[in-house]
DNA sequence: GTGAAAGCGCTAACAA
DNA sequence: TTGTTAGCGCTTTCAC
């Protein structure tokens, strides 16, 4: 790595402006309680020298960093293909920016990464962490909690037993699922199937439970395990049609899988919603509005979830406690 | 934000182990030149106290951070939808991890963000920056250069006039484009069209020049401006078919646009490659292998580009100078 | 309102 | 081999 040019220090600015370091510090941090002419002199010196405060030195004394880490435990490629995550990140980014905090995205792929991220967080680079704990067996949350910095989780962590004081933001997955299934039942459907998400994620488990709340324990016949991808939705739909050819409604645990299911149904000559009603989850516009027919689905405000996570972490909302957001049914043509 | 528990310091560890701070520091940093029993005692104390070095303090003296920023000047949503970027990031991530550096992803959306990112970089949080300077008028590169930290650009920056000592990693876009067009000509095609990328990016401009190197200045008739998206490819293809119905070959500046063009050609009843040969650029497998027919294209090793950027920045490769990677023609069915 | 001085937690000479 | 000491650049009392 090439050499970094030595940067001017507070000292240098002070000398140039003919004042003390303390005064320069005051001006740099807002200038309160410093008389105008001095402020002006210092400002000029800062400008001329191209002075930028050394954050390491500042953090050492203030113990603040004005930076928040977003930790993602997925392989990058998956994260970067997922519009869900992009939306959430956008919400986070907006909120942090509004409070002049820098977003620092930490990606982890393997075991080694976990340790490094743990060190990074514990090492005091950031004031807090937003963590997406997507899988039940993820070791990362544990590490992060031990790092001892304020943390808000995206989605209910699988290991949160309720008693521990974890703060998370989640949608009402179970309630939303109930609404979805009730809607199908309200349409007069009796053979209602469910395509689950990846069951090592709480959102998938919760939606499955919501399904069972309404339908009872249907046995395995009407439940097919998916993985939140369109391909998984296709596979599950084929499975369902084989196991139960007279199925007349499907609740898919997200829109992507619903779109896959739709494709299979069309391919097999079933009309939607006449023969089979289909309902999704998410209301991801790029998906739900583009399918044929457009998808009836359960809407969650993903960007708002991100914003809320950031707000909870920054303490903008007062007391930090977990939030579960309501979902709403969005009716389009598929159910 | 809730309070962070006060963390134990070197001092505390030293006291507990009954040694000096210097000894603890040595042990924490590898333990060279400290006798075994002492090392053991210190290790235990570190363990018991849960000591983690304060990075701010360390950086203040070492002037190192073991962290590299990746700066992306795109709105997140675009970045997160682009497999190209995901691949490059993966290469970067792997290389940085291998050298025990933390990857810090900095996203910028607007003007305000630029200033903040500039401050972050200049403020000494990272040892260097990898910058994707995707558009010609991007103000970010300027800011970053002023921050005075080592920087490697992804793709040739538009403003690099050659004389300035910017370091970048790029593909041989012009040469690759020439190969693509020559291949089409070699197939006996005479009415060869080009769908350009967004012309505020050097990669698009370079590929257009490569096209012209072979075809001469065809005039505007056989060149349609696209934007690197599938939709843009569709629009451009329609335009070309209208302006020049007897077109018999198309070179699209990337695979995504080629896939859009393919769709339009099929829709209009042109057979590929019999009536119209199509060639893309990138060899993005998720696209090129999935199209119908599979896409002949110019391959660039995107992940390798990322890895190389990181290597140049870290100085692993010795002298840091720009690198232009060769491309190769990958023949499939479309041309 | 301004400056002097202490000290944040750590590393790196230098001494012992 | 180990300890002592002097800062790294900044903020923040506390005097003036």
XYZ file of C-alpha atoms (C1' of nucleotides) in Angstrom:
702
model
C 0.000 0.000 0.000
C 1.353 3.401 -0.936
C 2.135 5.945 1.734
C -0.522 8.197 3.123
C 0.439 11.828 3.196
C 0.825 13.164 6.747
C -2.263 15.104 7.632
C -2.300 18.429 9.469
C -3.247 18.220 13.138
C -5.253 20.445 15.427
C -1.947 21.762 16.653
C -0.998 22.954 13.194
C -4.308 24.700 12.727
C -3.983 26.342 16.132
C -0.551 27.643 15.349
C -1.593 28.988 11.984
C -4.634 30.714 13.441
C -2.663 31.961 16.415
C -4.988 30.386 18.972
C -4.915 27.429 21.330
C -5.805 23.877 20.421
C -8.844 24.123 22.646
C -10.243 26.949 20.611
C -9.722 25.157 17.353
C -11.438 22.125 18.810
C -14.414 24.241 19.801
C -14.722 25.779 16.380
C -14.407 22.456 14.628
C -17.180 21.097 16.822
C -19.691 23.804 16.141
C -18.011 26.940 17.386
C -20.217 27.567 20.415
C -18.791 30.048 22.856
C -16.102 31.351 20.577
C -16.161 34.951 19.404
C -16.882 35.533 15.767
C -13.539 36.942 14.620
C -11.705 33.987 16.091
C -14.123 31.527 14.573
C -13.424 33.120 11.233
C -9.660 32.943 11.675
C -9.802 29.303 12.663
C -12.132 28.421 9.815
C -9.718 29.940 7.362
C -6.784 28.056 8.815
C -8.731 24.802 8.638
C -9.556 25.511 5.036
C -6.033 26.461 4.050
C -4.474 23.429 5.667
C -7.197 21.057 4.536
C -7.591 19.897 8.079
C -9.816 16.916 8.837
C -10.140 15.682 12.415
C -8.516 12.377 13.191
C -11.407 10.157 14.196
C -9.281 7.686 16.075
C -8.076 10.407 18.383
C -11.535 11.827 18.760
C -13.162 8.491 19.439
C -10.519 7.693 21.982
C -11.813 10.450 24.170
C -15.456 10.782 23.218
C -16.099 7.070 22.885
C -18.365 7.769 20.009
C -17.926 6.923 16.365
C -21.033 8.106 14.579
C -20.990 4.888 12.678
C -23.315 1.910 12.778
C -22.525 -1.540 11.495
C -24.974 -3.566 9.502
C -23.996 -7.186 9.804
C -25.167 -9.668 7.247
C -24.465 -13.309 7.723
C -25.299 -14.400 4.230
C -22.995 -15.092 1.349
C -22.834 -11.811 -0.503
C -24.276 -13.139 -3.682
C -27.517 -14.097 -2.029
C -27.776 -10.841 -0.180
C -27.166 -8.916 -3.318
C -29.831 -10.716 -5.244
C -32.530 -10.186 -2.670
C -34.764 -7.156 -3.143
C -36.064 -7.686 0.352
C -32.703 -6.960 1.828
C -32.081 -4.059 -0.514
C -35.258 -2.377 0.650
C -34.475 -2.856 4.283
C -30.998 -1.520 3.772
C -32.385 1.506 2.048
C -34.585 2.266 5.048
C -31.635 1.889 7.356
C -29.418 4.017 5.196
C -31.903 6.853 5.069
C -32.434 6.908 8.797
C -28.749 6.740 9.660
C -27.902 9.436 7.184
C -30.552 11.668 8.668
C -28.765 11.386 11.988
C -25.348 11.852 10.473
C -24.234 8.335 11.108
C -22.131 6.375 8.696
C -23.419 2.989 7.606
C -20.768 0.325 7.630
C -21.739 -2.910 5.978
C -20.017 -6.002 7.303
C -20.320 -9.133 5.219
C -19.566 -12.585 6.526
C -19.269 -15.749 4.596
C -17.540 -18.264 6.763
C -16.390 -19.173 10.224
C -13.259 -17.060 10.065
C -15.288 -14.054 9.137
C -17.339 -14.385 12.262
C -14.354 -13.989 14.510
C -13.127 -11.032 12.537
C -16.479 -9.323 12.621
C -16.705 -10.009 16.318
C -13.366 -8.330 16.829
C -14.366 -5.431 14.654
C -17.497 -4.818 16.655
C -15.895 -5.308 20.031
C -12.935 -3.203 18.989
C -14.971 -0.065 19.070
C -15.295 0.991 15.490
C -18.999 1.548 15.679
C -21.598 2.689 18.156
C -23.973 -0.131 17.497
C -24.968 -2.922 15.200
C -27.944 -3.895 13.129
C -27.915 -7.601 12.595
C -29.784 -9.796 10.210
C -29.941 -13.121 11.875
C -31.448 -15.114 9.133
C -30.857 -18.641 10.255
C -31.626 -20.467 13.439
C -28.170 -21.848 13.989
C -26.250 -18.705 13.229
C -23.382 -18.254 15.684
C -23.042 -14.591 14.909
C -25.689 -13.169 17.244
C -23.975 -14.795 20.186
C -20.664 -13.246 19.221
C -22.207 -9.870 18.761
C -23.968 -9.887 22.064
C -20.666 -10.681 23.695
C -19.104 -7.731 21.906
C -21.221 -5.701 24.251
C -22.480 -3.062 21.885
C -26.080 -2.031 21.416
C -27.723 -4.248 18.856
C -31.023 -4.451 17.072
C -31.953 -7.553 15.140
C -33.827 -7.683 11.872
C -36.403 -10.389 12.292
C -36.936 -12.305 15.501
C -33.792 -14.275 16.267
C -34.449 -17.962 16.536
C -32.702 -18.310 19.842
C -34.493 -15.438 21.530
C -36.436 -17.187 24.245
C -38.387 -14.102 25.129
C -36.748 -13.675 28.501
C -33.514 -12.295 27.127
C -33.499 -8.658 26.386
C -32.971 -8.787 22.677
C -34.358 -5.959 20.634
C -35.694 -6.805 17.214
C -38.001 -5.533 14.532
C -40.226 -8.013 12.834
C -43.447 -8.285 10.946
C -46.411 -10.073 12.413
C -45.680 -13.126 10.335
C -48.072 -15.385 12.143
C -50.940 -12.900 12.105
C -50.317 -12.083 8.462
C -50.346 -15.749 7.577
C -53.636 -16.168 9.404
C -55.111 -13.297 7.398
C -53.919 -14.863 4.187
C -55.398 -18.259 4.922
C -58.638 -16.788 6.249
C -58.959 -14.850 3.026
C -58.663 -18.070 1.040
C -61.160 -19.804 3.276
C -63.467 -16.821 2.961
C -63.352 -17.365 -0.792
C -64.908 -20.746 -0.171
C -61.738 -22.772 -0.676
C -61.479 -25.979 1.274
C -58.280 -27.629 0.048
C -55.824 -24.938 1.083
C -52.130 -25.758 0.759
C -49.057 -23.968 2.081
C -45.635 -23.546 0.561
C -43.299 -22.796 3.432
C -40.139 -20.738 3.420
C -36.789 -22.108 4.550
C -37.710 -23.527 7.921
C -34.443 -22.560 9.552
C -35.695 -18.988 9.553
C -38.206 -17.824 12.083
C -40.255 -15.949 9.518
C -40.947 -19.212 7.718
C -41.782 -21.038 10.915
C -44.088 -18.262 12.082
C -45.965 -18.205 8.792
C -46.406 -21.953 8.931
C -47.851 -21.634 12.412
C -50.247 -18.967 11.207
C -51.364 -21.360 8.496
C -51.957 -24.070 11.084
C -53.780 -21.669 13.378
C -56.509 -21.492 10.774
C -56.348 -24.845 9.029
C -55.470 -27.010 11.985
C -52.801 -29.620 11.612
C -53.514 -30.702 8.065
C -50.839 -33.317 8.113
C -47.981 -33.180 5.664
C -50.154 -33.593 2.570
C -50.999 -29.934 2.121
C -47.702 -28.479 3.279
C -44.658 -28.411 0.999
C -41.326 -27.040 2.074
C -39.847 -24.280 -0.057
C -36.856 -22.019 0.392
C -38.090 -18.519 -0.457
C -36.791 -18.728 -4.053
C -38.890 -18.904 -7.242
C -37.363 -22.271 -8.071
C -38.292 -23.582 -4.658
C -41.837 -22.366 -5.228
C -42.022 -24.280 -8.483
C -40.773 -27.482 -6.951
C -43.147 -27.231 -4.028
C -46.103 -26.523 -6.285
C -45.387 -29.583 -8.401
C -45.152 -31.648 -5.275
C -48.470 -30.350 -4.014
C -50.256 -31.014 -7.288
C -49.040 -34.553 -7.237
C -49.882 -35.239 -3.641
C -53.200 -33.497 -3.772
C -54.508 -32.882 -7.314
C -57.713 -31.284 -6.105
C -55.980 -28.457 -4.213
C -57.971 -25.263 -4.735
C -55.849 -22.668 -2.938
C -52.204 -22.040 -2.101
C -50.622 -19.737 0.435
C -46.956 -19.240 -0.428
C -44.694 -17.881 2.303
C -43.383 -15.170 0.005
C -44.085 -13.546 -3.341
C -41.109 -15.043 -5.111
C -42.300 -18.556 -4.384
C -45.839 -17.571 -5.311
C -44.568 -16.447 -8.702
C -42.935 -19.830 -9.177
C -46.136 -21.579 -8.154
C -48.099 -19.462 -10.621
C -45.808 -20.551 -13.406
C -46.310 -24.225 -12.633
C -50.069 -23.842 -12.373
C -50.237 -22.159 -15.755
C -47.981 -24.788 -17.247
C -50.326 -27.490 -15.970
C -53.390 -25.755 -17.280
C -54.905 -24.664 -13.981
C -56.577 -21.310 -14.059
C -55.803 -18.781 -11.336
C -57.822 -17.906 -9.382
C -60.709 -19.930 -10.795
C -59.237 -23.370 -10.257
C -56.603 -22.495 -7.718
C -56.400 -19.264 -5.728
C -52.879 -18.105 -4.882
C -51.753 -15.691 -2.204
C -48.228 -14.575 -1.406
C -46.446 -12.690 1.338
C -44.288 -9.509 1.258
C -45.927 -7.417 -1.430
C -42.645 -7.004 -3.193
C -43.892 -4.736 -5.957
C -41.342 -5.802 -8.537
C -42.765 -9.282 -8.190
C -46.387 -9.053 -7.114
C -47.453 -6.543 -9.731
C -45.617 -8.289 -12.550
C -47.034 -11.771 -12.208
C -49.878 -13.041 -14.362
C -52.357 -12.657 -12.812
C -51.127 -9.969 -10.384
C -50.614 -11.383 -6.954
C -52.873 -11.013 -3.951
C -50.506 -10.906 -1.024
C -49.788 -9.880 2.545
C -47.998 -6.588 2.628
C -45.213 -5.752 5.027
C -43.487 -2.396 4.931
C -39.945 -3.547 4.477
C -38.289 -0.175 4.140
C -40.079 0.955 7.276
C -38.690 -2.048 9.103
C -35.210 -0.904 8.218
C -35.908 2.635 9.261
C -37.330 1.429 12.528
C -34.326 -0.738 13.272
C -32.057 2.242 12.866
C -34.322 4.421 14.961
C -34.427 1.911 17.775
C -30.681 1.604 17.758
C -30.073 5.323 17.770
C -32.570 5.725 20.559
C -34.536 8.205 18.524
C -37.691 6.462 19.565
C -37.109 6.641 23.278
C -37.187 3.304 25.053
C -35.811 0.571 22.864
C -38.001 -2.471 22.834
C -38.835 -4.905 20.113
C -41.434 -3.947 17.577
C -43.694 -6.204 15.606
C -45.237 -4.475 12.622
C -48.720 -5.095 11.415
C -49.298 -6.561 7.978
C -52.137 -5.837 5.578
C -53.847 -7.842 2.909
C -53.402 -6.429 -0.588
C -55.974 -7.788 -2.941
C -55.097 -8.199 -6.596
C -56.284 -10.818 -9.043
C -54.808 -14.120 -7.914
C -57.085 -14.698 -4.921
C -28.703 4.278 22.264
C -28.213 2.239 25.401
C -24.985 2.448 27.351
C -22.015 0.392 26.389
C -20.451 -1.417 29.294
C -17.005 -0.047 30.179
C -14.444 -2.369 28.710
C -11.312 -3.533 30.494
C -8.100 -1.840 29.386
C -4.565 -3.046 28.860
C -3.812 -1.592 32.243
C -6.363 -3.818 33.920
C -4.993 -6.905 32.229
C -1.463 -5.941 33.195
C -2.420 -5.527 36.809
C -4.275 -8.799 36.926
C -1.385 -10.686 35.316
C 1.147 -8.869 37.448
C 3.151 -7.582 34.496
C 3.635 -4.278 32.695
C 1.378 -2.878 30.025
C 4.147 -3.335 27.476
C 4.235 -7.063 28.106
C 0.514 -7.388 27.728
C 0.719 -5.431 24.495
C 3.377 -7.794 23.202
C 1.355 -10.851 24.041
C -1.781 -9.443 22.517
C 0.133 -8.699 19.325
C 1.551 -12.133 18.852
C 3.655 -12.713 21.923
C 7.083 -12.581 20.287
C 9.916 -12.195 22.715
C 7.918 -12.970 25.810
C 8.713 -16.039 27.860
C 6.150 -18.797 27.860
C 4.989 -18.672 31.476
C 4.311 -14.961 31.190
C 2.505 -15.390 27.918
C 0.309 -17.934 29.610
C -0.437 -15.684 32.564
C -1.324 -12.793 30.319
C -3.498 -14.934 28.074
C -5.445 -16.099 31.075
C -5.949 -12.570 32.334
C -7.141 -11.472 28.904
C -9.570 -14.351 28.859
C -10.886 -13.767 32.345
C -11.440 -10.077 31.815
C -12.778 -10.481 28.292
C -10.284 -7.939 27.093
C -10.482 -6.659 23.525
C -8.025 -4.008 22.329
C -9.434 -0.577 21.743
C -8.876 0.009 18.066
C -9.112 3.754 18.279
C -6.213 3.841 20.683
C -4.229 1.406 18.639
C -4.849 3.183 15.355
C -3.895 6.462 16.928
C -0.370 5.238 17.324
C 0.042 2.671 14.577
C -1.842 4.641 11.953
C -3.212 1.413 10.666
C -6.752 0.157 10.711
C -6.766 -3.168 8.912
C -9.900 -2.060 7.193
C -10.571 -1.152 3.598
C -13.526 0.830 2.339
C -15.446 -0.128 -0.744
C -17.220 2.932 -2.006
C -20.206 2.591 -4.254
C -21.762 5.631 -5.758
C -24.968 4.016 -6.857
C -28.337 3.963 -5.200
C -28.349 0.781 -3.154
C -31.220 -0.762 -4.983
C -29.354 -0.769 -8.244
C -26.197 -2.043 -6.697
C -28.039 -4.809 -4.981
C -29.725 -5.958 -8.131
C -26.546 -6.180 -10.136
C -24.845 -9.569 -10.243
C -21.828 -7.898 -11.781
C -21.208 -5.933 -8.661
C -21.935 -8.880 -6.403
C -19.244 -10.903 -8.126
C -16.684 -8.168 -7.917
C -17.465 -7.654 -4.275
C -17.029 -11.334 -3.627
C -13.564 -11.226 -5.140
C -12.676 -8.238 -3.035
C -14.070 -9.789 0.090
C -12.088 -12.976 -0.336
C -8.823 -11.183 -0.908
C -9.255 -8.777 1.989
C -10.250 -11.557 4.328
C -7.183 -13.513 3.338
C -5.087 -10.587 4.505
C -7.106 -10.067 7.647
C -8.591 -6.817 6.551
C -12.142 -5.848 7.270
C -14.296 -4.827 4.343
C -16.334 -1.733 5.009
C -18.979 -0.983 2.446
C -19.879 2.666 2.058
C -23.023 3.444 0.132
C -23.822 6.846 -1.247
C -27.050 8.011 -2.684
C -26.961 11.765 -2.808
C -24.881 14.880 -2.535
C -24.895 14.920 1.253
C -23.620 11.398 1.327
C -20.602 12.379 -0.680
C -19.435 14.842 1.907
C -19.982 12.338 4.672
C -18.119 9.611 2.873
C -15.327 12.054 2.139
C -15.082 12.831 5.819
C -15.178 9.189 6.728
C -12.313 8.379 4.413
C -10.236 11.391 5.323
C -10.971 10.851 9.002
C -8.779 7.810 9.096
C -11.121 4.905 9.569
C -9.615 2.837 6.818
C -6.248 2.205 5.213
C -7.462 2.533 1.685
C -10.417 2.627 -0.615
C -11.738 0.653 -3.529
C -13.968 2.867 -5.589
C -16.462 2.085 -8.259
C -16.608 5.185 -10.311
C -19.420 4.268 -12.550
C -20.335 7.553 -14.112
C -18.346 10.166 -15.913
C -19.557 13.106 -13.880
C -19.246 11.475 -10.503
C -17.852 13.948 -7.966
C -16.807 11.198 -5.610
C -13.416 10.293 -7.069
C -12.289 13.874 -6.689
C -13.325 13.885 -3.047
C -11.610 10.622 -2.400
C -8.369 11.659 -3.985
C -8.395 14.703 -1.769
C -8.895 12.476 1.240
C -5.370 11.387 0.506
C -5.697 7.680 1.078
C -4.535 4.961 -1.285
C -7.230 4.206 -3.790
C -7.855 1.721 -6.542
C -10.684 2.264 -8.989
C -12.915 -0.388 -10.456
C -13.107 0.403 -14.136
C -11.194 3.192 -15.798
C -12.389 6.501 -14.343
C -13.739 8.802 -16.994
C -11.679 11.736 -15.880
C -8.391 9.884 -15.787
C -6.424 11.611 -18.486
C -3.658 9.074 -18.385
C -1.110 11.460 -16.944
C -2.538 11.351 -13.458
C -1.424 8.514 -11.349
C -4.705 6.785 -10.827
C -4.653 3.075 -10.289
C -7.506 1.084 -11.711
C -8.462 -2.400 -12.777
C -10.419 -2.762 -15.949
C -11.216 -5.217 -18.675
C -10.016 -4.671 -22.182
C -13.420 -3.427 -23.215
C -12.304 -2.075 -26.552
C -10.368 -5.180 -27.497
C -13.180 -7.428 -26.352
C -15.667 -5.468 -28.401
C -13.418 -5.797 -31.432
C -13.302 -9.572 -30.946
C -17.063 -9.697 -30.694
C -17.639 -7.734 -33.875
C -14.932 -9.588 -35.764
C -16.609 -12.819 -34.786
C -19.872 -11.608 -36.272
C -18.136 -10.437 -39.419
C -16.343 -13.764 -39.600
C -19.768 -15.402 -39.638
C -20.393 -13.554 -42.869
C -22.676 -10.907 -41.411
C -22.637 -7.543 -43.078
C -25.339 -5.521 -41.328
C -23.892 -5.556 -37.829
C -25.600 -3.354 -35.241
C -24.501 -2.319 -31.762
C -26.550 -1.745 -28.640
C -24.441 0.481 -26.415
C -24.357 0.649 -22.642
C -25.013 3.835 -20.716
C -22.621 6.210 -22.430
C -21.727 8.054 -19.262
C -19.679 5.030 -18.290
C -16.303 4.404 -19.800
C -16.972 0.718 -20.307
C -19.834 1.586 -22.651
C -17.793 4.154 -24.506
C -14.857 1.791 -24.903
C -17.039 -0.992 -26.248
C -18.582 1.393 -28.738
C -15.124 2.370 -29.902
C -14.184 -1.255 -30.317
C -17.265 -1.689 -32.479
C -16.232 1.262 -34.607
C -12.663 0.023 -34.855
C -13.989 -2.866 -36.886
C -17.081 -1.507 -38.561
C -15.879 2.010 -39.216
C -18.178 4.891 -38.464
C -21.453 3.321 -39.512
C -23.400 6.414 -38.787
C -26.196 6.395 -36.257
C -28.346 3.903 -38.143
C -26.763 0.770 -36.737
C -26.030 2.057 -33.254
C -28.757 2.261 -30.611
C -28.137 3.571 -27.134
C -29.023 1.282 -24.255
C -28.415 1.440 -20.532
C -27.112 -1.996 -19.528
C -30.575 -3.169 -18.413
C -32.722 -5.854 -20.102
C -35.444 -3.288 -20.715
C -32.971 -0.984 -22.369
C -31.872 -3.852 -24.575
C -35.456 -4.452 -25.665
C -36.043 -0.825 -26.524
C -32.806 -0.559 -28.451
C -33.520 -3.752 -30.387
C -36.956 -2.496 -31.439
C -35.386 0.743 -32.553
C -32.775 -1.088 -34.610
C -35.331 -3.324 -36.306
C -37.320 -0.299 -37.305
C -34.389 1.713 -38.566
C -32.741 -1.173 -40.301
C -35.034 -4.164 -40.858
C -32.368 -6.165 -42.638
C -29.944 -6.176 -39.710
C -28.301 -9.592 -39.499
C -26.150 -9.324 -36.371
C -26.195 -7.480 -33.056
C -23.430 -6.854 -30.580
C -24.935 -5.862 -27.220
C -22.651 -4.155 -24.723
C -23.645 -6.607 -22.001
C -25.467 -9.872 -21.510
C -28.493 -8.375 -19.818
C -29.217 -6.182 -22.833
C -28.530 -9.111 -25.144
C -31.181 -11.106 -23.300
C -33.635 -8.270 -23.855
C -32.727 -8.126 -27.526
C -33.228 -11.874 -27.836
C -36.704 -11.545 -26.423
C -37.664 -8.884 -28.949
C -36.211 -10.859 -31.843
C -38.180 -13.929 -30.878
C -41.317 -11.848 -30.434
C -40.879 -10.500 -33.958
C -40.285 -13.911 -35.426
C -36.595 -13.564 -36.221
C -34.596 -16.700 -35.697
C -31.355 -16.521 -33.754
C -28.723 -17.023 -35.003
C -30.052 -17.887 -38.470
C -31.670 -14.542 -39.230
C -29.859 -12.431 -36.670
C -26.718 -13.406 -34.770
C -26.444 -11.995 -31.255
C -23.391 -11.585 -29.082
C -23.181 -10.160 -25.592
C -20.489 -9.044 -23.170
C -19.649 -10.163 -19.606
C -20.438 -13.861 -19.652
C -22.623 -13.507 -16.629
C -23.501 -17.152 -16.237
C -26.868 -16.599 -14.624
C -27.840 -14.750 -17.775
C -25.831 -16.112 -20.679
C -26.529 -19.777 -20.018
C -30.212 -19.234 -19.367
C -31.186 -17.401 -22.509
C -32.795 -19.134 -25.470
C -30.608 -19.761 -27.368
C -27.658 -19.632 -24.962
C -25.613 -16.531 -25.496
C -22.309 -16.243 -27.271
C -20.470 -13.533 -25.397
C -17.210 -11.918 -24.397
C -16.063 -13.208 -21.061
C -14.443 -11.070 -18.419
C -13.387 -12.521 -15.117
C -15.310 -10.273 -12.810
C -14.432 -11.912 -9.539
C -10.780 -11.802 -10.514
C -11.106 -8.087 -11.145
C -12.289 -7.646 -7.587
C -9.518 -9.778 -6.203
C -6.976 -7.850 -8.197
C -8.266 -4.510 -6.988
C -7.818 -5.616 -3.412
C -4.386 -7.010 -4.136
C -3.233 -3.808 -5.760
C -4.476 -1.777 -2.850
C -2.847 -3.952 -0.245
C 0.379 -3.866 -2.206
C 0.465 -7.638 -2.320
C 1.393 -7.424 -5.944
C 4.380 -5.192 -5.516
C 4.282 -2.022 -7.560
C 0.768 -0.758 -7.886
C -0.107 0.176 -11.403
C -3.293 -0.129 -13.361
C -4.193 -3.461 -14.840
C -6.270 -4.155 -17.904
C -7.499 -7.722 -18.068
C -7.829 -9.698 -21.242
C -11.220 -10.915 -22.372
C -12.094 -14.112 -24.178
C -14.804 -15.089 -26.602
C -17.158 -17.746 -25.282
C -19.053 -19.388 -28.048
C -22.540 -20.689 -27.399
C -25.497 -20.861 -29.734
C -26.538 -17.275 -30.437
C -23.698 -16.364 -32.779
C -14.312 33.770 25.987
C -9.854 31.629 25.931
C -5.867 28.861 27.211
C -3.227 25.356 29.988
C -3.052 20.844 31.141
C -4.626 16.253 31.932
C -5.597 12.045 29.954
C -8.466 8.682 26.582
C -5.803 3.342 25.668
C -2.401 1.966 23.211
C 2.508 1.087 20.985
C 7.347 1.600 20.502
C 11.734 3.292 21.696
C 14.853 2.877 25.069
C 16.691 1.264 29.611
C 17.438 -1.955 32.772
C 13.304 -10.701 28.352
C 10.781 -7.132 30.765
C 9.561 -2.459 32.383
C 9.583 2.643 31.970
C 8.341 6.391 29.425
C 6.941 9.322 25.885
C 3.703 10.419 22.956
C -0.311 9.402 18.892
C -4.378 13.795 18.189
C -8.053 14.983 20.316
C -11.628 16.753 24.017
C -12.599 18.605 28.297
C -12.346 20.325 32.864
C -10.587 24.099 35.223
C -8.276 28.481 35.753
C -7.683 32.834 34.147
